[in-house]
XYZ file of C-alpha atoms in Angstrom:
577
model
C -0.329 -0.033 -0.025
C 1.535 3.259 -1.252
C 1.585 5.941 1.347
C -0.221 9.843 0.383
C 1.254 12.813 -1.369
C 0.527 16.047 0.021
C 0.082 19.191 -2.211
C -0.432 22.316 -0.836
C -1.353 25.462 -3.151
C -0.333 28.336 -1.129
C -2.889 30.443 -2.676
C -6.305 29.250 -1.458
C -4.158 26.959 1.337
C -5.884 23.702 -0.755
C -5.051 20.482 0.562
C -5.035 17.527 -2.131
C -4.491 13.974 -0.956
C -3.207 11.829 -3.767
C -2.180 8.442 -3.986
C 1.564 8.274 -4.311
C 2.100 7.213 -8.209
C 5.228 6.536 -9.984
C 4.945 9.564 -12.895
C 6.989 7.358 -15.046
C 4.243 4.591 -15.091
C 1.880 4.807 -17.876
C -1.720 3.008 -17.384
C -1.119 0.877 -20.787
C -1.949 -2.472 -21.286
C 1.532 -4.206 -20.455
C 1.666 -2.754 -17.527
C -1.999 -3.813 -16.442
C -1.423 -7.396 -17.701
C 1.636 -7.425 -14.974
C -0.360 -6.215 -12.558
C -3.307 -9.304 -13.338
C -0.738 -11.562 -13.243
C 0.728 -10.816 -9.986
C -2.482 -11.077 -8.245
C -3.237 -14.324 -10.088
C -5.772 -13.213 -12.428
C -3.996 -14.390 -15.034
C -0.790 -17.059 -15.856
C 2.557 -16.093 -17.795
C 0.931 -18.900 -20.086
C -2.152 -17.086 -20.599
C -0.577 -13.597 -20.960
C 2.219 -14.987 -23.517
C -0.755 -16.985 -25.695
C -2.689 -13.404 -25.477
C -0.127 -11.548 -26.547
C 0.698 -13.682 -29.570
C -3.219 -13.505 -30.358
C -3.280 -10.266 -30.146
C -0.254 -8.714 -31.075
C 0.297 -6.957 -28.238
C -2.544 -4.610 -29.167
C -6.083 -4.159 -26.752
C -4.708 -6.809 -24.717
C -7.625 -6.153 -21.578
C -10.395 -5.123 -23.661
C -10.096 -8.837 -25.434
C -10.001 -10.419 -21.977
C -13.243 -8.441 -21.134
C -14.765 -9.272 -23.957
C -13.735 -12.810 -23.507
C -14.898 -13.304 -20.064
C -11.494 -13.776 -18.892
C -11.618 -11.034 -16.426
C -14.695 -8.571 -15.703
C -14.334 -4.654 -15.542
C -14.409 -4.725 -11.900
C -11.614 -7.277 -11.892
C -9.171 -4.904 -13.644
C -10.692 -1.400 -11.728
C -10.261 -3.507 -8.262
C -6.689 -4.534 -8.954
C -5.843 -1.244 -10.403
C -7.155 0.247 -7.533
C -5.378 -1.682 -4.864
C -1.644 -1.698 -6.655
C -2.130 2.049 -6.559
C -3.512 2.434 -2.765
C -6.878 3.806 -3.918
C -10.158 2.329 -2.908
C -12.283 0.579 -5.029
C -16.037 1.551 -5.277
C -19.136 -0.006 -6.833
C -21.209 3.206 -8.624
C -24.114 1.072 -9.030
C -24.561 1.211 -5.285
C -24.069 5.070 -5.073
C -26.829 7.834 -5.144
C -24.716 11.213 -4.543
C -26.420 14.229 -2.884
C -27.637 17.164 -4.827
C -24.953 19.533 -3.211
C -22.047 17.047 -4.110
C -22.971 17.139 -7.699
C -23.106 20.698 -7.842
C -19.492 21.276 -6.559
C -18.037 19.864 -10.071
C -19.411 21.820 -13.030
C -20.563 19.550 -16.175
C -17.692 20.394 -18.488
C -14.861 19.887 -15.734
C -16.694 16.962 -14.373
C -16.478 15.351 -17.875
C -13.270 16.601 -18.711
C -11.310 14.583 -16.106
C -13.922 11.763 -16.374
C -14.958 12.175 -12.413
C -18.199 12.132 -10.345
C -18.535 13.039 -6.861
C -19.241 10.064 -4.316
C -19.458 11.323 -0.664
C -17.563 13.656 1.760
C -15.307 11.794 4.377
C -13.249 13.728 7.031
C -13.942 16.893 5.062
C -12.398 15.677 2.076
C -14.261 15.342 -1.535
C -14.351 11.823 -2.334
C -14.185 11.534 -6.120
C -14.390 8.270 -8.565
C -12.017 8.117 -11.019
C -11.423 5.544 -13.962
C -7.918 5.997 -14.483
C -5.845 6.101 -11.071
C -2.940 7.281 -12.687
C -4.583 10.304 -14.444
C -2.359 13.038 -12.578
C -3.780 15.766 -14.482
C -7.038 14.950 -13.054
C -5.376 14.860 -9.808
C -3.917 18.225 -9.785
C -6.523 20.031 -11.702
C -9.486 18.941 -9.814
C -7.951 20.005 -6.491
C -6.990 23.108 -7.693
C -10.366 23.690 -8.949
C -12.355 23.326 -6.188
C -10.161 24.681 -3.752
C -10.396 21.981 -1.199
C -9.340 18.914 0.137
C -10.001 15.827 -2.254
C -9.754 11.876 -1.966
C -10.275 9.878 -5.033
C -11.517 6.214 -5.248
C -11.231 3.842 -8.397
C -14.115 2.771 -10.229
C -15.406 0.716 -13.517
C -15.160 3.181 -16.512
C -18.664 2.458 -17.873
C -20.420 3.331 -14.321
C -18.267 6.561 -14.527
C -19.636 7.071 -18.052
C -23.166 6.242 -16.947
C -22.964 8.479 -13.717
C -21.958 11.697 -15.791
C -24.945 10.977 -18.315
C -27.297 10.861 -15.330
C -25.652 13.560 -13.226
C -24.311 16.094 -15.983
C -26.011 15.735 -18.835
C -25.305 17.192 -22.392
C -27.122 19.435 -24.607
C -28.552 21.904 -22.383
C -26.848 25.040 -24.328
C -28.588 23.505 -27.580
C -32.001 22.905 -25.531
C -31.684 26.785 -24.497
C -31.122 27.918 -27.807
C -34.154 26.005 -28.994
C -36.527 27.505 -26.449
C -35.282 30.956 -27.297
C -37.468 33.086 -29.905
C -36.174 36.220 -31.241
C -38.466 38.192 -29.305
C -37.379 36.797 -26.030
C -33.140 37.713 -27.624
C -33.699 41.201 -26.225
C -34.729 40.122 -22.669
C -32.362 37.307 -22.042
C -29.265 38.677 -23.384
C -25.624 37.264 -22.238
C -26.381 37.521 -18.634
C -29.572 35.227 -18.716
C -27.485 32.544 -20.280
C -27.156 30.615 -17.004
C -30.877 30.830 -16.007
C -31.551 29.452 -19.659
C -29.121 26.520 -19.120
C -30.848 25.866 -15.510
C -34.173 25.672 -16.610
C -33.442 23.794 -19.341
C -31.349 21.205 -16.991
C -34.455 20.759 -15.195
C -36.338 20.024 -18.586
C -33.963 17.457 -19.512
C -33.528 15.974 -16.373
C -37.289 15.545 -16.080
C -37.325 13.711 -19.218
C -34.466 11.478 -18.686
C -35.906 10.194 -15.064
C -39.313 9.517 -16.712
C -40.902 12.464 -14.574
C -44.696 13.023 -15.528
C -44.494 16.602 -13.697
C -41.897 18.864 -12.594
C -42.868 21.239 -9.437
C -41.401 24.407 -8.570
C -42.174 25.232 -5.615
C -41.259 28.580 -3.204
C -40.665 28.081 -0.043
C -39.530 30.890 3.049
C -35.700 30.104 2.844
C -35.566 27.929 -0.172
C -36.890 26.999 -3.749
C -38.175 23.468 -3.986
C -37.406 20.844 -7.101
C -39.811 17.900 -6.897
C -40.138 15.444 -9.883
C -43.113 12.960 -10.105
C -41.486 9.956 -11.250
C -44.372 6.440 -11.283
C -46.885 8.491 -9.193
C -44.452 9.293 -6.159
C -43.082 12.977 -5.881
C -39.003 12.965 -5.365
C -37.228 15.807 -4.791
C -34.376 17.134 -6.675
C -31.053 19.476 -6.490
C -32.490 22.620 -5.596
C -31.396 25.774 -7.426
C -30.252 28.927 -5.153
C -33.177 30.719 -3.564
C -32.043 34.085 -5.145
C -32.838 32.376 -8.564
C -36.191 32.047 -7.817
C -37.261 34.717 -9.909
C -35.350 34.646 -12.827
C -36.193 30.907 -13.135
C -39.977 31.587 -13.047
C -39.835 34.480 -15.216
C -37.934 32.424 -17.781
C -40.473 29.431 -17.726
C -43.216 32.339 -18.219
C -41.148 33.409 -21.304
C -41.133 30.253 -22.840
C -44.827 29.754 -22.314
C -46.227 32.845 -24.699
C -49.906 32.959 -23.206
C -48.264 33.643 -19.720
C -47.887 37.464 -18.336
C -44.442 37.680 -16.803
C -45.256 40.662 -14.695
C -48.686 39.209 -13.731
C -47.716 37.447 -10.211
C -50.942 38.402 -8.166
C -53.549 35.697 -9.836
C -53.293 32.045 -11.562
C -52.221 31.653 -15.072
C -52.082 28.485 -17.212
C -50.455 28.136 -20.643
C -48.469 25.177 -22.648
C -44.522 24.977 -23.709
C -43.292 23.333 -26.424
C -39.635 21.970 -26.529
C -37.366 19.713 -28.561
C -34.706 17.332 -26.371
C -32.513 15.317 -28.775
C -34.683 13.948 -31.279
C -37.886 13.944 -28.872
C -40.489 16.630 -28.686
C -41.613 17.418 -25.147
C -45.106 19.065 -24.655
C -45.414 20.681 -21.065
C -48.685 21.914 -19.642
C -47.806 24.837 -17.657
C -49.644 25.942 -14.192
C -48.493 28.999 -11.772
C -50.312 29.982 -8.524
C -49.656 32.336 -6.316
C -48.138 31.632 -2.705
C -46.980 33.486 -0.062
C -43.308 33.169 -0.770
C -43.736 33.361 -4.585
C -45.422 31.545 -7.616
C -45.573 27.977 -7.455
C -45.355 26.078 -11.278
C -46.020 23.225 -11.868
C -45.334 21.698 -15.781
C -47.137 18.306 -16.755
C -45.217 16.562 -19.013
C -47.334 15.147 -21.855
C -45.384 12.225 -23.365
C -46.856 11.517 -27.174
C -45.403 7.952 -26.532
C -48.309 7.081 -24.382
C -50.311 7.948 -27.495
C -49.123 4.749 -29.020
C -49.625 2.526 -26.100
C -51.499 -0.837 -26.854
C -53.906 -2.054 -24.949
C -51.003 -4.988 -23.609
C -49.075 -2.433 -22.338
C -51.760 -0.770 -20.518
C -52.032 -3.569 -18.022
C -54.217 -5.754 -19.390
C -54.070 -9.404 -18.742
C -55.309 -11.433 -21.644
C -58.542 -12.289 -20.849
C -59.583 -8.815 -19.920
C -57.781 -7.762 -22.765
C -60.545 -9.634 -24.794
C -62.965 -8.621 -22.687
C -62.687 -4.810 -23.478
C -61.615 -5.319 -27.209
C -65.371 -6.525 -27.650
C -66.548 -3.570 -25.731
C -65.184 -1.167 -27.908
C -65.914 -3.245 -30.915
C -69.493 -2.407 -30.415
C -71.332 -0.239 -32.914
C -73.179 2.131 -30.547
C -73.507 2.553 -26.700
C -71.576 4.412 -23.668
C -68.136 2.540 -22.419
C -67.322 4.055 -19.521
C -63.375 4.603 -17.449
C -63.958 5.302 -13.731
C -61.404 6.098 -10.935
C -60.162 8.777 -9.087
C -57.866 11.573 -10.300
C -54.015 10.010 -11.685
C -55.774 6.759 -12.070
C -55.016 6.663 -15.690
C -58.132 7.083 -17.319
C -57.230 9.859 -19.893
C -54.175 7.500 -20.762
C -56.408 4.206 -21.261
C -58.885 6.448 -23.387
C -56.420 7.417 -25.585
C -55.049 4.145 -25.757
C -58.353 3.099 -26.882
C -58.786 5.713 -29.562
C -55.317 4.532 -30.927
C -56.557 1.223 -31.296
C -59.682 2.195 -32.843
C -58.308 4.685 -35.172
C -58.784 3.344 -38.722
C -59.506 5.392 -41.860
C -62.921 3.977 -41.847
C -63.823 5.733 -38.740
C -64.502 9.302 -37.991
C -63.422 9.899 -34.386
C -64.325 13.316 -32.395
C -63.508 13.956 -28.891
C -64.459 16.677 -26.619
C -62.023 17.683 -23.866
C -60.885 20.084 -21.672
C -57.817 20.908 -22.645
C -56.567 18.813 -25.587
C -53.570 17.356 -23.956
C -52.308 15.252 -26.954
C -52.732 15.782 -30.762
C -53.507 12.858 -32.557
C -53.444 12.090 -35.933
C -56.387 11.448 -38.057
C -58.950 12.223 -34.974
C -60.785 15.681 -34.928
C -60.193 17.450 -31.175
C -62.527 20.014 -30.133
C -61.598 21.992 -27.100
C -63.895 23.299 -24.344
C -63.751 26.920 -23.974
C -66.724 27.910 -21.463
C -65.940 31.623 -21.395
C -67.224 31.564 -25.526
C -70.356 29.138 -24.701
C -67.953 26.114 -26.081
C -69.133 23.745 -22.957
C -68.905 20.525 -22.985
C -72.778 19.963 -24.057
C -72.584 22.488 -26.643
C -69.499 20.620 -28.392
C -71.305 17.678 -28.155
C -74.228 18.450 -29.778
C -72.535 20.678 -32.508
C -69.876 17.275 -33.071
C -73.162 15.148 -33.461
C -74.311 16.947 -36.818
C -70.522 15.944 -37.998
C -71.640 11.995 -38.153
C -69.046 10.869 -36.449
C -68.702 6.848 -35.743
C -66.939 7.122 -32.443
C -67.147 10.325 -29.775
C -65.307 10.522 -26.718
C -66.094 12.914 -23.957
C -63.302 14.194 -21.269
C -65.623 13.639 -18.721
C -69.409 13.400 -18.002
C -69.915 15.829 -15.072
C -73.629 17.227 -15.342
C -77.083 16.291 -16.149
C -77.171 18.147 -19.648
C -74.041 16.612 -20.908
C -75.076 13.013 -19.574
C -77.927 12.691 -21.399
C -76.927 14.087 -24.649
C -74.179 11.328 -24.656
C -76.633 8.835 -23.531
C -78.971 10.192 -26.955
C -75.997 9.750 -29.012
C -75.143 6.653 -27.897
C -78.648 5.568 -28.560
C -78.858 6.880 -32.514
C -75.798 4.647 -33.519
C -72.919 6.427 -32.037
C -69.764 4.753 -29.474
C -69.448 6.992 -26.870
C -66.157 6.611 -24.463
C -66.224 8.999 -21.112
C -64.818 8.910 -17.541
C -66.656 9.633 -14.141
C -65.339 10.326 -10.927
C -66.325 6.881 -8.857
C -64.130 4.351 -6.764
C -65.392 1.259 -8.454
C -67.525 -0.175 -11.705
C -70.825 -0.537 -10.538
C -71.085 2.880 -8.540
C -70.711 4.427 -12.039
C -74.866 3.642 -12.550
C -75.548 5.174 -9.653
C -73.475 8.146 -10.218
C -75.453 8.477 -13.733
C -78.822 8.268 -11.649
C -77.570 10.887 -9.305
C -76.719 13.074 -11.766
C -80.504 12.962 -13.091
C -80.177 10.247 -16.127
C -83.666 8.365 -15.817
C -82.568 4.350 -14.835
C -84.025 3.090 -18.443
C -82.247 5.603 -20.304
C -79.097 4.376 -18.396
C -80.018 0.459 -18.994
C -80.566 1.389 -22.702
C -77.247 2.970 -23.201
C -74.489 1.654 -21.248
C -72.279 -1.322 -22.621
C -69.394 -1.553 -20.228
C -68.200 0.329 -17.173
C -64.662 -0.419 -16.285
C -62.641 0.715 -13.307
C -59.097 1.207 -12.750
C -55.951 2.088 -10.396
C -52.448 2.308 -11.105
C -49.505 0.262 -9.136
C -45.778 0.466 -10.094
C -44.508 -2.342 -12.151
C -41.419 -4.017 -10.473
C -37.855 -3.071 -12.052
C -36.991 -6.381 -14.552
C -33.503 -5.452 -13.971
C -33.005 -6.141 -10.379
C -36.581 -7.595 -8.612
C -35.482 -10.719 -6.710
C -37.663 -13.656 -5.583
C -39.372 -13.117 -2.114
C -41.596 -14.185 0.459
C -45.209 -13.004 1.062
C -45.631 -12.175 4.996
C -48.676 -13.690 6.847
C -50.237 -9.810 6.866
C -49.947 -9.711 3.239
C -51.649 -13.259 2.752
C -54.262 -12.471 4.942
C -55.194 -8.884 3.539
C -55.233 -10.726 0.083
C -57.088 -13.484 1.119
C -54.680 -15.951 -0.078
C -54.130 -19.640 0.842
C -50.962 -21.679 0.802
C -51.973 -23.507 -2.294
C -52.064 -20.335 -4.404
C -48.713 -18.861 -2.506
C -46.851 -22.125 -3.595
C -47.578 -21.710 -7.300
C -46.781 -17.782 -7.061
C -44.200 -16.148 -8.476
C -43.822 -13.929 -5.738
C -40.910 -10.500 -6.677
C -39.935 -8.088 -4.485
C -38.068 -4.757 -5.091
C -34.233 -3.935 -4.511
C -32.948 -1.130 -6.660
C -30.701 -0.685 -9.065
C -28.949 2.473 -11.315
C -31.829 1.876 -14.099
C -34.401 2.563 -11.542
C -32.671 5.062 -9.127
C -32.683 2.845 -6.310
C -36.480 2.796 -5.878
C -37.100 -0.680 -7.239
C -39.604 0.200 -9.273
C -40.142 1.494 -12.972
C -43.035 2.511 -14.654
C -46.762 1.806 -13.993
C -49.538 -0.624 -14.729
C -53.316 -0.693 -14.370
C -54.879 -2.767 -12.403
C -58.941 -3.405 -13.948
C -62.336 -4.095 -12.690
C -64.279 -4.940 -15.767
C -68.516 -4.407 -15.733
C -70.103 -5.903 -18.477
C -73.818 -5.284 -18.792
C -76.302 -8.069 -19.897
C -79.878 -8.113 -20.026
C -80.272 -8.949 -16.228
C -78.211 -6.502 -15.500
C -80.135 -4.081 -17.840
C -83.430 -4.724 -15.620
C -82.253 -4.924 -12.504
C -80.956 -1.166 -13.041
C -84.656 -0.518 -14.221
C -85.464 -1.368 -11.033
C -83.514 0.918 -9.485
C -81.361 -2.037 -8.095
C -78.445 -0.583 -5.684
C -74.980 -0.858 -6.271
C -74.374 -3.736 -3.867
C -77.016 -5.653 -5.776
C -75.556 -4.705 -9.001
C -71.998 -5.710 -7.747
C -73.080 -9.257 -6.864
C -74.875 -10.067 -9.557
C -71.512 -8.673 -11.573
C -69.910 -10.807 -9.146
C -71.680 -13.818 -10.264
C -71.317 -13.304 -13.940
C -67.264 -13.753 -13.252
C -66.250 -9.708 -12.697
C -62.723 -9.645 -11.150
C -62.357 -6.757 -8.516
C -59.579 -4.307 -8.401
C -57.725 -6.087 -5.850
C -58.302 -9.549 -7.361
C -56.692 -8.530 -10.628
C -54.292 -6.897 -8.581
C -53.659 -10.227 -6.862
C -53.045 -12.176 -10.363
C -49.923 -9.132 -11.080
C -48.548 -10.016 -7.712
C -48.707 -13.865 -8.283
C -47.548 -13.117 -11.657
C -43.958 -10.909 -10.292
C -44.892 -7.788 -11.899
C -45.793 -5.885 -8.914
C -45.804 -6.253 -5.363
C -48.267 -6.793 -2.414
C -47.742 -3.607 -0.607
C -48.694 -1.802 -3.802
C -51.915 -3.546 -4.320
C -53.074 -3.360 -0.997
C -52.103 0.391 -0.848
C -54.446 1.306 -4.134
C -57.128 -0.989 -3.107
C -57.389 0.017 0.478
C -60.615 0.675 2.029
C -62.976 -1.391 -0.478
C -64.925 -4.097 -0.130
C -64.049 -7.647 -1.246
């Protein structure tokens, strides 16, 4: 083990702790091969055979490709020989504060990423333990004690891509219009890059929302990823006004000078070859304007029914419903349960040249090719009901209503379904049978409901286990009891547990899927609705017909190893089963 060399830079009294390495010793293949022989990872015979086969070129790369040694073997060996510790970066998540200590330019130039702090020193991971330029330069730039550890080069590159994404300047330019140039100027370039970085990071992390929230002493940034809010690196509080102003400039319909009333608008920017649409909302708070940007990912439009989370039998049932020539099909669930995504998935499934599809939405979130989309504007009298009346004169085959909110809209939708149109819409109810009672409560006559409704689907969203790191696990007694599972069911199950890795940012989950409850109206159900049957009676009848509850569908996905018992229990808590 080598000692440590202490360099002092008199101006800033900077101390850099470096491993004592011979400057003349290059990190070449021959040197690495010698070390691998010394530690017993290969023999002299193997080394001679390799040199003869490769002509002495790319020998270490060849060893790794052939599986003789792993990248980790090489990194660990080099670290040990040069008096450094080895770190597995897949297990490291540096804090935003540490990430901010290195500029993206310097991190990439010297191929180093922050790991932690130790006894007042900043610990940095580096791929080449003999990169003396990096050792000396980084210590000088940071003006603080620095310690280096060794990591696998591929992990360094992956961390650099995640922590210091490239393309900020290009994105900043992409969203600056000519009219903005006079306002922005050179002094605002860092703010442009900072805001661009927020958008790029959100996209890279598959966030659905960006929340910029002024607190008393800081500006909090949070991303909603897979339904859960996660706090990110926060910029200085003093930049709050500039960041919010920048976002308002990007959103053409927002007034930069108005800070007293709520505003909303849209932003469209391009990240690489992908266009991002954002719906922006601002609300004045005690400590400044709170901004929420919802990311509208157009790739979700192309989801097929299997990608939404349907098991094959439920998918077949739902496909039969949407293939009907007329009637109403409702998707129900609370806010954030994926109803809109499911409706768009249906439209994508049904969108063919021989069908005319019209939607009425508030607002139009995704623009779809081949579909006529109408946006509600109550200020000029374009309500859901008025838009629906007008669109029926356009002779559509399929009508999609963003939501049925009142008696007038409900009655027009039902009349449309009874005159040869297939109507898709949503309702806010907890389960599928309750949607019938909700329509009656709105004021629709039971005989109209029974005549029009073809099927109702309730849904929730659960997080999917990360396919890269999930492992077999056991179900606890509590979970088995709550999910009403017996030992015979568990013996055939593939219960998996979350672990956490780089791909899922250590969360163990990546993406979400639906769990569903599909109510199909047969003749007996229609008669029960006509007789004003209760929700409980309707549920009992549909259960006899084979309807699975939300929790039962969730259980199927737990037993298939797609999600966890905790996810299903929490998303269906409080339901009667």
